Coordinates of C-alpha atoms in Angstrom, one line a residue:
Chain Y
X1 CA 0.0 -0.1 0.0
X2 CA 1.3 3.3 -1.0
X3 CA 1.7 6.2 1.8
X4 CA -0.4 8.5 -0.4
X5 CA -3.5 6.2 0.3
X6 CA -3.5 7.5 3.8
X7 CA -4.1 11.0 2.8
X8 CA -8.1 11.1 2.8
X9 CA -8.1 9.8 6.3
X10 CA -5.4 12.3 7.4
X11 CA -7.1 15.2 5.8
X12 CA -10.4 14.4 7.6
X13 CA -8.6 13.9 10.9
X14 CA -6.3 16.8 10.7
X15 CA -9.3 19.2 10.2
X16 CA -11.2 17.5 13.1
X17 CA -8.1 17.9 15.5
X18 CA -7.6 21.5 14.3
X19 CA -11.2 22.2 15.2
X20 CA -10.7 20.9 18.7
X21 CA -7.5 22.8 19.1
X22 CA -8.9 26.4 17.9
X23 CA -11.4 25.8 20.7
X24 CA -8.7 26.5 23.2
X25 CA -6.7 29.2 21.5
X26 CA -6.9 32.9 21.1
X27 CA -8.2 34.7 18.0
X28 CA -4.7 35.1 16.4
X29 CA -3.5 31.5 17.0
X30 CA -6.8 30.0 16.1
X31 CA -6.5 31.7 12.8
X32 CA -3.1 30.2 12.1
X33 CA -3.8 26.9 13.2
X34 CA -6.9 26.6 11.0
X35 CA -5.2 28.1 8.0
X36 CA -2.2 25.8 8.6
X37 CA -4.5 22.7 8.7
X38 CA -6.4 23.5 5.6
X39 CA -3.3 24.4 3.8
X40 CA -1.7 21.1 4.6
X41 CA -5.1 19.4 3.7
X42 CA -4.9 21.2 0.3
X43 CA -1.4 20.0 -0.4
X44 CA -2.3 16.5 0.4
X45 CA -5.3 16.7 -1.8
X46 CA -3.2 18.1 -4.6
X47 CA -0.8 15.2 -4.3
X48 CA -3.5 12.6 -4.0
X49 CA -5.3 13.9 -7.1
X50 CA -2.1 14.1 -9.1
X51 CA -1.2 10.6 -7.9
X52 CA -4.6 9.2 -8.9
X53 CA -4.6 11.0 -12.3
X54 CA -1.2 9.4 -13.2
X55 CA -2.3 5.9 -12.1
X56 CA -5.9 6.3 -13.3
X57 CA -7.3 4.3 -10.6
X58 CA -9.4 4.6 -7.4
X59 CA -9.0 2.8 -4.0
X60 CA -10.9 1.8 -1.1
X61 CA -9.4 2.3 2.3
X62 CA -10.5 0.4 5.2
X63 CA -11.3 2.2 8.5
X64 CA -10.7 0.3 11.7
X65 CA -9.9 -3.7 11.6
X66 CA -13.3 -5.0 10.3
X67 CA -13.3 -6.2 6.7
X68 CA -15.7 -5.3 4.0
X69 CA -19.2 -6.1 4.7
X70 CA -19.2 -5.1 8.4
X71 CA -16.5 -2.2 8.7
X72 CA -16.5 1.3 7.7
X73 CA -14.6 2.5 4.5
X74 CA -13.4 5.5 2.7
X75 CA -12.9 5.6 -1.0
X76 CA -10.8 7.9 -3.1
X77 CA -10.9 8.5 -6.8
X78 CA -10.1 11.3 -9.1
X79 CA -13.4 13.0 -8.6
X80 CA -13.3 12.9 -4.9
X81 CA -9.6 14.3 -5.1
X82 CA -10.6 17.1 -7.1
X83 CA -13.6 17.9 -5.1
X84 CA -11.4 17.9 -2.0
X85 CA -8.9 20.4 -3.7
X86 CA -11.9 22.6 -4.6
X87 CA -13.4 22.9 -1.0
X88 CA -9.8 23.5 0.5
X89 CA -9.3 26.4 -1.8
X90 CA -12.6 28.0 -0.9
X91 CA -12.3 27.4 2.7
X92 CA -8.8 28.8 2.8
X93 CA -9.4 31.9 0.6
X94 CA -12.7 32.6 2.6
X95 CA -10.7 32.8 5.8
X96 CA -8.0 35.1 4.3
X97 CA -10.3 37.4 2.6
X98 CA -12.8 37.5 5.5
X99 CA -10.4 38.9 8.0
X100 CA -11.9 42.3 8.2
X101 CA -15.4 40.9 8.5
X102 CA -14.4 38.5 11.2
X103 CA -12.6 41.3 13.3
X104 CA -15.1 43.9 13.0
X105 CA -18.7 41.8 12.9
X106 CA -18.1 39.0 15.4
X107 CA -17.9 39.4 19.1
X108 CA -14.1 39.5 20.3
X109 CA -14.3 36.5 22.6
X110 CA -16.0 34.5 19.7
X111 CA -13.7 35.0 16.9
X112 CA -11.7 31.7 17.6
X113 CA -15.0 29.8 17.1
X114 CA -15.3 31.0 13.4
X115 CA -12.1 29.0 12.7
X116 CA -13.6 26.1 14.7
X117 CA -16.6 26.1 12.5
X118 CA -14.6 26.4 9.4
X119 CA -12.3 23.3 10.3
X120 CA -15.5 21.4 11.3
X121 CA -17.0 22.3 8.1
X122 CA -14.1 21.1 6.0
X123 CA -13.8 17.9 7.9
X124 CA -17.5 17.1 7.3
X125 CA -17.3 18.1 3.7
X126 CA -14.2 15.9 3.2
X127 CA -16.0 13.0 5.0
X128 CA -19.0 13.4 2.9
X129 CA -16.8 13.3 -0.2
X130 CA -14.7 10.5 0.8
X131 CA -17.1 8.2 2.6
X132 CA -18.1 4.7 1.3
X133 CA -20.8 4.1 3.8
X134 CA -24.1 5.6 3.4
X135 CA -24.8 5.8 7.2
X136 CA -21.5 7.8 7.8
X137 CA -22.9 10.1 5.0
X138 CA -26.0 10.7 7.1
X139 CA -24.1 11.4 10.3
X140 CA -21.7 13.8 8.3
X141 CA -24.7 15.5 6.7
X142 CA -25.8 16.3 10.1
X143 CA -22.5 17.7 11.2
X144 CA -22.4 19.6 8.0
X145 CA -25.9 21.1 8.9
X146 CA -24.8 22.1 12.4
X147 CA -21.6 23.8 11.1
X148 CA -23.5 25.5 8.5
X149 CA -25.9 26.9 11.1
X150 CA -22.9 27.9 13.1
X151 CA -21.5 29.8 10.1
X152 CA -24.8 31.8 9.7
X153 CA -25.3 32.7 13.3
X154 CA -21.7 33.4 14.1
X155 CA -22.8 37.1 13.7
X156 CA -24.9 37.6 16.8
X157 CA -27.7 39.6 15.6
X158 CA -31.4 38.9 15.7
X159 CA -31.8 38.3 12.1
X160 CA -28.8 36.1 11.8
X161 CA -30.1 33.8 14.4
X162 CA -33.6 33.8 13.0
X163 CA -32.5 32.9 9.5
X164 CA -30.3 30.2 11.2
X165 CA -33.4 28.9 12.6
X166 CA -35.1 28.7 9.4
X167 CA -32.1 27.1 7.8
X168 CA -32.1 24.4 10.6
X169 CA -35.9 23.6 10.2
X170 CA -35.6 23.2 6.4
X171 CA -32.4 21.3 6.7
X172 CA -33.7 18.9 9.4
X173 CA -36.6 18.0 7.1
X174 CA -34.2 17.0 4.4
X175 CA -32.0 15.1 6.6
X176 CA -34.9 13.3 8.1
X177 CA -36.0 12.2 4.5
X178 CA -32.5 10.9 3.9
X179 CA -32.5 8.8 6.9
X180 CA -35.9 7.2 6.2
X181 CA -34.3 6.4 2.5
X182 CA -31.2 5.0 4.3
X183 CA -33.3 2.9 6.7
X184 CA -35.6 1.4 3.9
X185 CA -32.5 0.8 1.8
X186 CA -31.0 -1.1 4.7
X187 CA -34.2 -3.2 5.2
X188 CA -34.3 -4.4 1.7
X189 CA -30.7 -4.9 1.2
X190 CA -29.2 -5.5 4.6
X191 CA -26.1 -3.5 3.8
X192 CA -24.6 0.0 4.6
X193 CA -21.4 -0.1 2.4
X194 CA -22.1 1.5 -0.9
X195 CA -20.6 -1.4 -3.1
X196 CA -22.6 -4.0 -1.3
X197 CA -25.8 -2.1 -1.6
X198 CA -25.1 -1.5 -5.3
X199 CA -24.9 -5.4 -5.9
X200 CA -28.1 -6.1 -3.8
X201 CA -29.9 -3.3 -5.6
X202 CA -29.1 -4.6 -9.0
X203 CA -29.9 -8.1 -8.0
X204 CA -33.4 -7.0 -6.7
X205 CA -33.9 -4.8 -9.7
X206 CA -33.1 -7.8 -12.3
X207 CA -35.7 -9.9 -10.1
X208 CA -38.2 -7.2 -10.7
X209 CA -39.1 -7.3 -7.0
X210 CA -39.3 -4.3 -4.8
X211 CA -39.4 -1.9 -7.8
X212 CA -41.8 0.6 -5.9
X213 CA -39.6 0.4 -2.8
X214 CA -36.6 1.2 -4.8
X215 CA -38.6 4.2 -6.6
X216 CA -39.7 5.4 -3.0
X217 CA -36.1 5.2 -1.7
X218 CA -34.6 7.1 -4.5
X219 CA -37.3 9.9 -4.5
X220 CA -36.9 10.3 -0.6
X221 CA -33.1 10.5 -0.8
X222 CA -33.2 12.8 -3.8
X223 CA -35.6 15.0 -2.4
X224 CA -33.8 15.2 1.2
X225 CA -30.6 16.0 -0.6
X226 CA -32.2 18.6 -3.0
X227 CA -33.9 20.3 0.0
X228 CA -30.5 20.5 1.7
X229 CA -28.8 22.1 -1.3
X230 CA -31.5 24.5 -2.1
X231 CA -33.1 23.3 -5.3
X232 CA -36.1 25.5 -6.6
X233 CA -39.1 24.7 -4.7
X234 CA -37.2 24.5 -1.4
X235 CA -35.0 27.5 -1.9
X236 CA -36.7 29.8 0.5
X237 CA -34.1 29.7 3.1
X238 CA -31.2 30.6 0.8
X239 CA -31.5 34.5 0.4
X240 CA -31.8 35.0 4.1
X241 CA -29.2 32.7 5.0
X242 CA -26.5 34.0 2.5
X243 CA -27.3 37.6 2.7
X244 CA -27.5 37.9 6.5
X245 CA -24.2 36.2 7.5
X246 CA -20.6 37.7 7.3
X247 CA -19.0 37.7 4.0
X248 CA -16.5 34.6 4.5
X249 CA -19.5 32.5 5.7
X250 CA -21.6 33.5 2.7
X251 CA -18.6 32.6 0.5
X252 CA -18.3 29.1 2.1
X253 CA -22.1 28.5 2.3
X254 CA -22.8 29.1 -1.2
X255 CA -19.4 27.8 -2.7
X256 CA -19.0 24.6 -0.9
X257 CA -21.5 23.7 1.7
X258 CA -24.4 23.1 -0.7
X259 CA -22.1 21.4 -3.3
X260 CA -21.2 18.7 -0.8
X261 CA -24.8 17.5 -0.8
X262 CA -24.9 17.3 -4.7
X263 CA -21.6 15.5 -4.8
X264 CA -23.3 13.0 -2.2
X265 CA -26.3 12.8 -4.7
X266 CA -24.0 11.9 -7.5
X267 CA -22.5 9.4 -5.5
X268 CA -25.9 8.0 -4.7
X269 CA -26.7 7.8 -8.3
X270 CA -23.6 5.9 -9.5
X271 CA -22.4 3.9 -6.5
X272 CA -25.4 3.2 -4.3
X273 CA -28.5 2.9 -6.4
X274 CA -26.9 2.5 -9.9
X275 CA -27.4 4.7 -12.9
X276 CA -29.6 2.3 -14.9
X277 CA -31.9 1.7 -11.9
X278 CA -32.1 5.4 -11.1
X279 CA -32.9 6.1 -14.8
X280 CA -35.9 3.7 -14.6
X281 CA -37.3 5.1 -11.5
X282 CA -37.9 8.5 -13.3
X283 CA -36.4 10.7 -10.7
X284 CA -34.0 12.1 -13.3
X285 CA -37.0 13.9 -15.1
X286 CA -38.1 15.1 -11.8
X287 CA -34.6 16.7 -11.1
X288 CA -34.3 17.9 -14.6
X289 CA -37.7 19.9 -14.3
X290 CA -36.9 21.4 -11.0
X291 CA -33.6 22.4 -12.4
X292 CA -34.9 24.3 -15.3
X293 CA -37.5 25.9 -13.1
X294 CA -34.7 27.0 -10.6
X295 CA -32.6 28.4 -13.4
X296 CA -35.5 30.9 -14.6
X297 CA -37.1 31.6 -11.3
X298 CA -33.8 32.2 -9.4
X299 CA -32.8 34.7 -12.0
X300 CA -36.3 36.4 -12.1
X301 CA -36.0 36.9 -8.2
X302 CA -32.5 38.1 -8.5
X303 CA -33.6 40.7 -11.0
X304 CA -36.4 41.8 -8.6
X305 CA -34.1 42.2 -5.6
X306 CA -32.7 45.7 -4.7
X307 CA -29.7 44.5 -2.7
X308 CA -26.5 43.4 -3.9
X309 CA -25.9 40.4 -1.6
X310 CA -29.4 39.3 -1.7
X311 CA -29.2 39.3 -5.6
X312 CA -26.0 37.2 -5.4
X313 CA -27.9 34.8 -3.3
X314 CA -30.9 34.4 -5.5
X315 CA -28.3 33.9 -8.4
X316 CA -27.1 31.0 -6.5
X317 CA -30.5 29.4 -6.7
X318 CA -30.4 29.7 -10.5
X319 CA -26.8 28.3 -10.7
X320 CA -27.9 25.3 -8.5
X321 CA -30.6 25.0 -11.1
X322 CA -28.0 24.6 -13.8
X323 CA -26.2 21.8 -11.8
X324 CA -29.4 19.8 -11.2
X325 CA -30.4 20.3 -14.9
X326 CA -27.0 18.8 -15.8
X327 CA -27.7 15.8 -13.5
X328 CA -31.2 15.5 -14.8
X329 CA -30.1 15.2 -18.4
X330 CA -29.2 11.7 -17.5
X331 CA -26.0 10.8 -19.4
X332 CA -22.4 10.7 -18.5
X333 CA -21.6 14.0 -20.3
X334 CA -24.3 15.7 -18.3
X335 CA -22.8 14.5 -15.1
X336 CA -19.4 15.8 -16.2
X337 CA -20.8 19.1 -17.0
X338 CA -22.6 19.1 -13.7
X339 CA -19.5 18.5 -11.7
X340 CA -17.7 21.0 -13.8
X341 CA -20.3 23.6 -13.0
X342 CA -20.2 22.6 -9.2
X343 CA -16.5 23.8 -9.3
X344 CA -17.0 26.8 -11.5
X345 CA -19.9 27.9 -9.5
X346 CA -18.2 27.4 -6.4
X347 CA -15.1 29.4 -7.3
X348 CA -17.3 32.1 -9.1
X349 CA -20.0 32.6 -6.4
X350 CA -17.5 32.7 -3.5
X351 CA -15.5 35.3 -5.3
X352 CA -18.6 37.4 -5.7
X353 CA -19.4 37.3 -2.0
X354 CA -15.8 38.0 -1.2
X355 CA -15.4 41.0 -3.4
X356 CA -18.8 42.3 -2.6
X357 CA -17.7 42.5 1.1
X358 CA -15.4 45.4 0.4
X359 CA -18.3 47.4 -1.1
X360 CA -20.9 46.7 1.8
X361 CA -18.1 47.6 4.5
X362 CA -19.5 46.9 7.9
X363 CA -23.1 47.0 6.6
X364 CA -25.1 43.8 6.1
X365 CA -26.1 44.6 2.7
X366 CA -26.0 47.5 0.2
X367 CA -28.5 48.7 -2.3
X368 CA -27.3 48.2 -6.1
X369 CA -27.6 51.9 -6.8
X370 CA -25.4 52.7 -3.8
X371 CA -22.4 51.0 -5.3
X372 CA -22.3 53.7 -7.9
X373 CA -18.7 54.7 -8.4
X374 CA -17.2 52.0 -6.1
X375 CA -15.3 50.7 -9.0
X376 CA -12.8 53.7 -8.7
X377 CA -12.5 53.4 -5.0
X378 CA -11.9 49.7 -4.8
X379 CA -10.2 48.8 -8.2
X380 CA -9.0 45.2 -7.3
X381 CA -12.3 44.1 -5.6
X382 CA -14.3 45.6 -8.7
X383 CA -12.2 44.0 -11.1
X384 CA -12.7 40.6 -9.4
X385 CA -16.3 41.2 -9.1
X386 CA -16.5 42.0 -12.8
X387 CA -14.7 38.9 -13.6
X388 CA -16.9 36.7 -11.6
X389 CA -20.0 38.3 -13.0
X390 CA -18.7 37.7 -16.5
X391 CA -18.0 34.1 -15.5
X392 CA -21.6 33.5 -14.2
X393 CA -23.0 35.2 -17.4
X394 CA -21.0 32.8 -19.6
X395 CA -18.6 35.2 -21.1
X396 CA -16.1 33.2 -23.3
X397 CA -12.7 33.1 -21.6
X398 CA -14.2 32.5 -18.2
X399 CA -15.0 29.3 -16.6
X400 CA -18.8 29.7 -16.7
X401 CA -18.8 29.7 -20.5
X402 CA -17.1 26.4 -20.6
X403 CA -19.7 25.1 -17.9
X404 CA -22.6 26.2 -20.1
X405 CA -21.0 24.9 -23.2
X406 CA -20.6 21.5 -21.6
X407 CA -24.1 21.4 -20.4
X408 CA -25.8 22.5 -23.9
X409 CA -23.3 19.9 -25.6
X410 CA -24.5 17.2 -23.1
X411 CA -28.0 17.8 -23.9
X412 CA -27.7 17.0 -27.4
X413 CA -29.6 13.8 -28.7
X414 CA -31.7 13.6 -25.6
X415 CA -35.0 14.1 -27.3
X416 CA -37.2 16.8 -25.6
X417 CA -34.8 17.6 -22.9
X418 CA -32.5 19.0 -25.6
X419 CA -34.9 21.7 -26.5
X420 CA -35.9 22.5 -23.0
X421 CA -32.1 22.5 -21.8
X422 CA -31.0 24.8 -24.8
X423 CA -33.9 27.3 -24.4
X424 CA -33.6 27.5 -20.7
X425 CA -29.7 28.2 -21.0
X426 CA -30.6 30.9 -23.4
X427 CA -33.3 32.6 -21.3
X428 CA -31.5 32.4 -18.1
X429 CA -28.2 33.7 -19.8
X430 CA -30.2 36.9 -20.8
X431 CA -31.6 37.2 -17.3
X432 CA -28.2 36.8 -15.9
X433 CA -26.8 39.5 -18.2
X434 CA -29.6 42.0 -17.0
X435 CA -28.9 41.7 -13.3
X436 CA -25.1 41.4 -13.5
X437 CA -24.5 44.2 -16.1
X438 CA -26.7 46.6 -13.9
X439 CA -24.2 46.0 -11.0
X440 CA -21.2 46.5 -13.3
X441 CA -22.4 49.6 -14.8
X442 CA -23.2 51.1 -11.6
X443 CA -19.7 50.1 -10.2
X444 CA -17.9 52.0 -12.9
X445 CA -20.3 54.8 -13.3
X446 CA -19.1 58.3 -12.7
X447 CA -21.0 60.7 -10.3
X448 CA -23.1 60.1 -7.5
X449 CA -20.3 58.8 -5.5
X450 CA -19.4 60.9 -2.3
X451 CA -16.1 60.1 -0.4
X452 CA -17.8 60.2 3.0
X453 CA -14.7 58.5 4.8
X454 CA -12.4 61.3 3.6
X455 CA -14.9 63.9 4.7
X456 CA -15.1 62.2 8.1
X457 CA -11.4 61.9 8.5
X458 CA -10.9 65.5 7.6
X459 CA -13.7 66.5 10.1
X460 CA -11.8 64.3 12.8
X461 CA -13.8 63.6 15.9
X462 CA -14.8 60.4 17.7
X463 CA -17.0 59.2 14.7
X464 CA -14.0 59.1 12.3
X465 CA -12.1 57.0 14.7
X466 CA -15.0 54.7 15.2
X467 CA -15.3 54.5 11.5
X468 CA -11.6 53.6 11.2
X469 CA -12.0 50.7 13.4
X470 CA -14.3 49.1 11.0
X471 CA -12.0 49.9 7.9
X472 CA -9.7 47.1 6.7
X473 CA -6.1 47.8 7.6
X474 CA -3.3 47.9 5.0
X475 CA -2.3 44.3 5.5
X476 CA -5.9 43.2 5.4
X477 CA -6.4 45.1 2.2
X478 CA -3.4 43.5 0.5
X479 CA -4.4 39.9 1.5
X480 CA -7.8 40.4 0.4
X481 CA -6.6 41.7 -2.9
X482 CA -4.3 38.8 -3.4
X483 CA -7.0 36.3 -2.4
X484 CA -9.7 37.6 -4.8
X485 CA -7.0 37.9 -7.6
X486 CA -6.0 34.1 -7.1
X487 CA -9.6 33.1 -7.4
X488 CA -10.2 35.4 -10.5
X489 CA -6.9 34.0 -12.1
X490 CA -8.1 30.5 -11.4
X491 CA -11.5 31.1 -13.0
X492 CA -9.8 32.6 -16.1
X493 CA -7.3 29.5 -16.2
X494 CA -10.2 27.0 -16.1
X495 CA -11.9 29.2 -18.8
X496 CA -8.8 29.3 -21.1
X497 CA -7.5 25.7 -20.5
X498 CA -10.5 23.4 -19.4
X499 CA -8.8 20.4 -20.8
X500 CA -7.1 19.4 -17.6
X501 CA -10.4 19.5 -15.6
X502 CA -12.6 17.8 -17.9
X503 CA -10.1 15.0 -18.3
X504 CA -9.8 14.5 -14.9
X505 CA -13.5 14.7 -14.4
X506 CA -14.1 12.3 -17.3
X507 CA -11.6 9.9 -16.3
X508 CA -12.8 10.1 -12.5
X509 CA -16.4 9.3 -13.5
X510 CA -15.3 6.2 -15.5
X511 CA -13.8 4.6 -12.4
X512 CA -16.5 5.8 -10.3
X513 CA -18.8 2.7 -10.3
Chain R
X1 CA -55.9 -6.9 6.0
X2 CA -55.9 -7.1 9.9
X3 CA -53.2 -9.6 9.8
X4 CA -51.2 -7.2 7.4
X5 CA -51.8 -4.3 10.0
X6 CA -50.6 -6.8 12.9
X7 CA -47.4 -7.9 10.9
X8 CA -46.4 -4.2 10.1
X9 CA -47.6 -2.7 13.1
X10 CA -44.3 -1.0 14.1
X11 CA -43.9 0.5 10.6
X12 CA -47.5 1.9 10.7
X13 CA -46.9 3.5 14.1
X14 CA -43.7 4.9 12.8
X15 CA -45.3 6.4 9.8
X16 CA -48.0 7.9 11.9
X17 CA -45.5 9.5 14.3
X18 CA -43.4 10.8 11.4
X19 CA -46.5 12.7 9.9
X20 CA -47.3 14.2 13.4
X21 CA -43.7 15.2 14.0
X22 CA -43.3 16.6 10.3
X23 CA -46.5 18.7 10.5
X24 CA -45.6 19.9 13.9
X25 CA -42.1 20.8 12.6
X26 CA -43.6 22.9 9.7
X27 CA -46.8 24.2 10.9
X28 CA -46.5 25.1 14.4
X29 CA -45.5 28.5 15.0
X30 CA -44.1 28.1 18.5
X31 CA -40.3 27.2 18.5
X32 CA -40.6 25.0 21.5
X33 CA -43.4 22.9 19.7
X34 CA -41.3 23.0 16.4
X35 CA -38.4 21.2 18.4
X36 CA -40.8 18.8 20.0
X37 CA -41.9 18.2 16.4
X38 CA -38.3 17.5 15.3
X39 CA -37.8 15.0 18.2
X40 CA -41.2 13.1 17.4
X41 CA -40.0 12.8 13.7
X42 CA -36.5 11.6 14.8
X43 CA -38.0 9.1 17.3
X44 CA -40.4 7.7 14.6
X45 CA -37.5 7.1 12.2
X46 CA -35.5 5.3 15.0
X47 CA -38.5 3.0 15.6
X48 CA -38.6 2.1 11.9
X49 CA -34.8 1.6 12.0
X50 CA -35.0 -0.5 15.4
X51 CA -37.7 -2.7 14.3
X52 CA -35.8 -3.7 11.1
X53 CA -33.4 -5.4 13.2
X54 CA -35.7 -7.1 15.7
X55 CA -36.2 -10.9 15.3
X56 CA -39.3 -12.1 17.5
X57 CA -38.3 -14.4 20.2
X58 CA -34.3 -13.5 20.4
X59 CA -32.7 -11.4 23.1
X60 CA -30.5 -8.3 23.0
X61 CA -27.0 -8.9 21.7
X62 CA -25.3 -8.7 25.1
X63 CA -23.2 -11.8 26.3
X64 CA -24.7 -12.6 29.6
X65 CA -25.2 -16.4 29.9
X66 CA -22.2 -17.1 27.7
X67 CA -24.1 -18.2 24.4
X68 CA -22.0 -17.1 21.4
X69 CA -24.4 -18.6 18.9
X70 CA -25.8 -15.8 16.7
X71 CA -29.1 -17.4 16.5
X72 CA -29.8 -16.4 20.1
X73 CA -29.6 -12.7 19.4
X74 CA -31.3 -10.0 17.4
X75 CA -29.4 -8.1 14.6
X76 CA -27.3 -5.7 16.5
X77 CA -26.5 -3.2 13.6
X78 CA -29.8 -1.3 13.5
X79 CA -29.5 -0.8 17.4
X80 CA -26.1 0.6 16.9
X81 CA -27.3 3.0 14.2
X82 CA -30.2 4.0 16.3
X83 CA -27.7 5.1 19.1
X84 CA -25.8 7.1 16.7
X85 CA -28.9 8.8 15.5
X86 CA -30.0 9.5 19.0
X87 CA -26.6 11.3 19.7
X88 CA -27.1 13.3 16.5
X89 CA -30.6 14.3 17.5
X90 CA -29.7 15.3 20.9
X91 CA -27.0 17.7 19.7
X92 CA -29.4 19.2 17.1
X93 CA -32.0 19.7 19.9
X94 CA -29.5 21.3 22.0
X95 CA -28.5 23.7 19.2
X96 CA -32.1 24.7 18.3
X97 CA -32.9 25.1 22.0
X98 CA -29.8 27.5 22.5
X99 CA -31.0 29.5 19.4
X100 CA -34.6 29.7 20.9
X101 CA -33.0 31.1 24.2
X102 CA -31.3 33.8 22.3
X103 CA -34.2 34.7 20.2
X104 CA -36.4 34.7 23.2
X105 CA -33.9 37.1 25.1
X106 CA -34.0 39.5 22.1
X107 CA -37.5 39.5 21.1
X108 CA -39.6 38.3 24.2
X109 CA -41.6 35.9 22.1
X110 CA -41.4 32.3 20.9
X111 CA -43.8 32.9 17.9
X112 CA -41.4 32.4 14.7
X113 CA -43.9 34.6 12.6
X114 CA -43.8 37.3 15.2
X115 CA -40.0 37.0 15.4
X116 CA -39.7 37.3 11.7
X117 CA -42.0 40.2 11.6
X118 CA -40.0 42.1 14.1
X119 CA -36.7 41.2 12.4
X120 CA -38.3 42.6 9.1
X121 CA -39.2 45.7 11.0
X122 CA -35.7 46.1 12.6
X123 CA -34.3 45.8 8.9
X124 CA -36.5 48.4 7.5
X125 CA -35.6 50.9 10.4
X126 CA -31.9 50.3 9.9
X127 CA -32.0 51.2 6.2
X128 CA -33.8 54.5 6.8

């Protein structure tokens, strides 16, 4: 056994222990520990992905001393590796860009808890990505929910706690449905490990027995996971949760938390229920329709909202719709496109929230008409925001364009789904252009912008001093600028040279079952 | 029909409990009642899960009189899963209760609709 095979286990455990350590440390030390742990995890994940890409294989790693049908296992392939890399990047950059927000918007004594929640979130996401046991999946879904709830309410305001309660209520319904699905699956197969369930399910399916039960199980688990990832009819908690919490929380919630559930759903399709059985149950069509509806309705709500971060949150709803539409097309190309879009949307949406944080300052949200002229005051953030907006709209050279192209390509030859998918992409793109270009035009408009901070500092006095507390320091500004530039460059790189990523995803999907 | 009901008694009770818990969670306005709804919902799932592992006439899988024959005992895995699930639901309940306490201190009410209304008013005032 190669030493590299230990890396998935190491990365989960490292994040867990880092979370425990930050609980006892002060604010600065906690930040350093969390960043170091996630950086090491990032390096390990990159090495693992490279190693798996070279060998083109996947492996199963035994946890504990009980062999296959009884014990617990984790599995790593290229898909898992690249997802781990992607979540680490977002978690790390959210922490570096969010320094100002954490310092000014979280209580002094509770700032180390932000790092605790981030490490816990990363650990639970990694476990969701790597797990080969469906009940472990359920447990880490719950840990992920609790950590997500913590991310929302780390800002101790009434609004934040109220939206955390709403998030929790909706999420618990989702995980309840997932648990019932797991229970029924165990009762008809007698297994909890994904490979064993897969074998039993295909046996049951070829017998023709338990077809109704299998359909119910698939529907329950799919609905449960789509409630948690915020698919269209269940999206009502998204705008509150994303727009109320502090900027790094929103970046992580939108960028990686909802994506972990979608990845688990893809795992369920390929490794638990089996692609053919899943297709036979007709749940794919349900996902497809909900995805298309989300693409349109999310964009319409985004156009109607007046506030910048709320608009970005609604845009998340429509982008999640794209991902589910890709899954609903029900072929391998669609699945590759969906995972590609998981990654591009994660990178883009977290970039939007991070760069928007320098426009909003200490305020929770900002009206879109109030960002007039901000482009001249925050050049780096505005450039990054523009890049991310262009990427989401699907402008060539950016990652979003490749994702949309892959989605459209995947739908060819799929009958009625082709027409619906292409029309939906076209309509949604036009709607995206409407609301994002409104922001960009406002950003770079002249006039209407008053330099209140400078007036204040000239006037001197206590208010200016208090204001200065909330402004980012020089060091924080530099770190913020570098981090958003890294994300923007990554976006551009995937857009210009998507070959590497698509080859990893295609190869990973081939060895997935 | 009656025999069917008798054979699946646990499952039917679990389904009824789940519906009670689910509707409590979604339609009750009081936060404490919502949390009770969550607990009823979780318990119903654990009942379903535990009854999957029960084999009538056998005893709990604890070595007392030294019989190592598996035929003596029920299936222990669902019981183990139920234990894990109970731990999860305890922590979720604790978290929900702590959030309820915080909201009550701030808004002096447990009614979620009223809280959301006050929150909205707060937001509108802050924007003026």
